[in-house]
Amino acid sequence: MNLELATQQLKRLRDDAQTCTGNGKVASYIPELAKEDPCQLGVSICLPDGTILSAGEADKPFTLQSISKIFSLIVALCQNGQQYVFERVGKEPTGDPFNSIIKLETIKPHKPLNPMINAGAIAVAGMIRGKNVQARLDCILDMLRKMTGNPEIQVNHAVYCSEKKTADRNRALAWFLKDSGVLTGDVEETLDLYFQHCSIEVTAKEVARLGMVLAADGIDVYTGDRVFPAEVARICKTFMVTCGMYNASGEFAIDVGIPAKSGVAGGIMATVPQRMGIGVFGPALDEKGNSVSGVNLLESLSKEWNLGIF
Ligand code: DON
């Protein structure tokens, strides 16, 4: 790959996609997120040799939100194994919005359909082991610090408090899960862990590195260390295809064709097996909660560089 040419192309595609930020709105149900400037768009690409290419606001910190669901799942799988995890959370897409409660009651057994919706991720947070909430959160933080090479990765306290104060629906999901036996243990502690891992702050550059570890089947390309088993990476990438973009995952798989996970702060982590990790930050969201300009940029990048895996 000619890096100079690739960077020029990335800048051009970023500038083109940036024009559609006006078609979206920043998330406001977590009040702190509503303060973001909707016009931002940053993108970074991490290659297998560790080279990073960037354009736009690639160093602007934002919170992982639902992108964190991949990393809590990795920790839960590593600590408990597949059988334990998938006895409590399913493997199927829902077609419903990410915070929907409806199928929790209508489907039997009452376990969440997958770990990428809020109910599923709260169930997964309940599986993360440690002597207290901080120790459980540290399992996720330590792994993210290792994968990004940034020992300073932390929770954004203002965003965490803002979500905690306004999370009635997530509380309802969690208490329903407790009633149906999916969640055991202290519900408020598990919710606290969930709110905190959603509020972990990163940049698009760091998200590109996270995506590259998944692209390399769990190997950190900077150190050569294995961070998690290849089988765990395979499960995550499959969930990214089937459920990573909420109830727009089918459309995204057809139009873009890259495993990806988005979050309501406007981030998207994409992973092209063996080839690259991509981090995007564009806080203006479409009606399903995906970054408008981020999806647009990934679609044009996928077409121009032939990144689709199908
Ligand atoms: O629980 C919430 O609503 C947010 N912390 C995360 C939501 C999000 O990014 C979309 N979820 N799948």
Short mmCIF file of N, CA and C in Angstrom, two decimals, residues 94 109 130 235 254 286:
data_model
loop_
_atom_site.label_atom_id
_atom_site.label_comp_id
_atom_site.label_asym_id
_atom_site.label_seq_id
_atom_site.Cartn_x
_atom_site.Cartn_y
_atom_site.Cartn_z
N THR A 94 -31.83 -9.39 16.77
CA THR A 94 -33.19 -9.17 17.25
C THR A 94 -34.08 -8.43 16.25
N PRO A 109 -36.44 -19.44 26.71
CA PRO A 109 -36.29 -18.85 28.03
C PRO A 109 -36.05 -17.34 27.90
N GLY A 130 -14.79 -10.53 39.92
CA GLY A 130 -13.84 -9.67 40.63
C GLY A 130 -14.41 -9.37 42.00
N ILE A 235 -15.73 -15.29 17.51
CA ILE A 235 -17.10 -15.08 18.01
C ILE A 235 -17.45 -13.59 17.94
N ILE A 254 -24.67 -5.72 3.84
CA ILE A 254 -24.80 -5.71 2.38
C ILE A 254 -24.08 -4.51 1.77
N ASP A 286 -27.90 8.53 13.03
CA ASP A 286 -29.17 8.32 12.32
C ASP A 286 -30.22 7.81 13.31
#
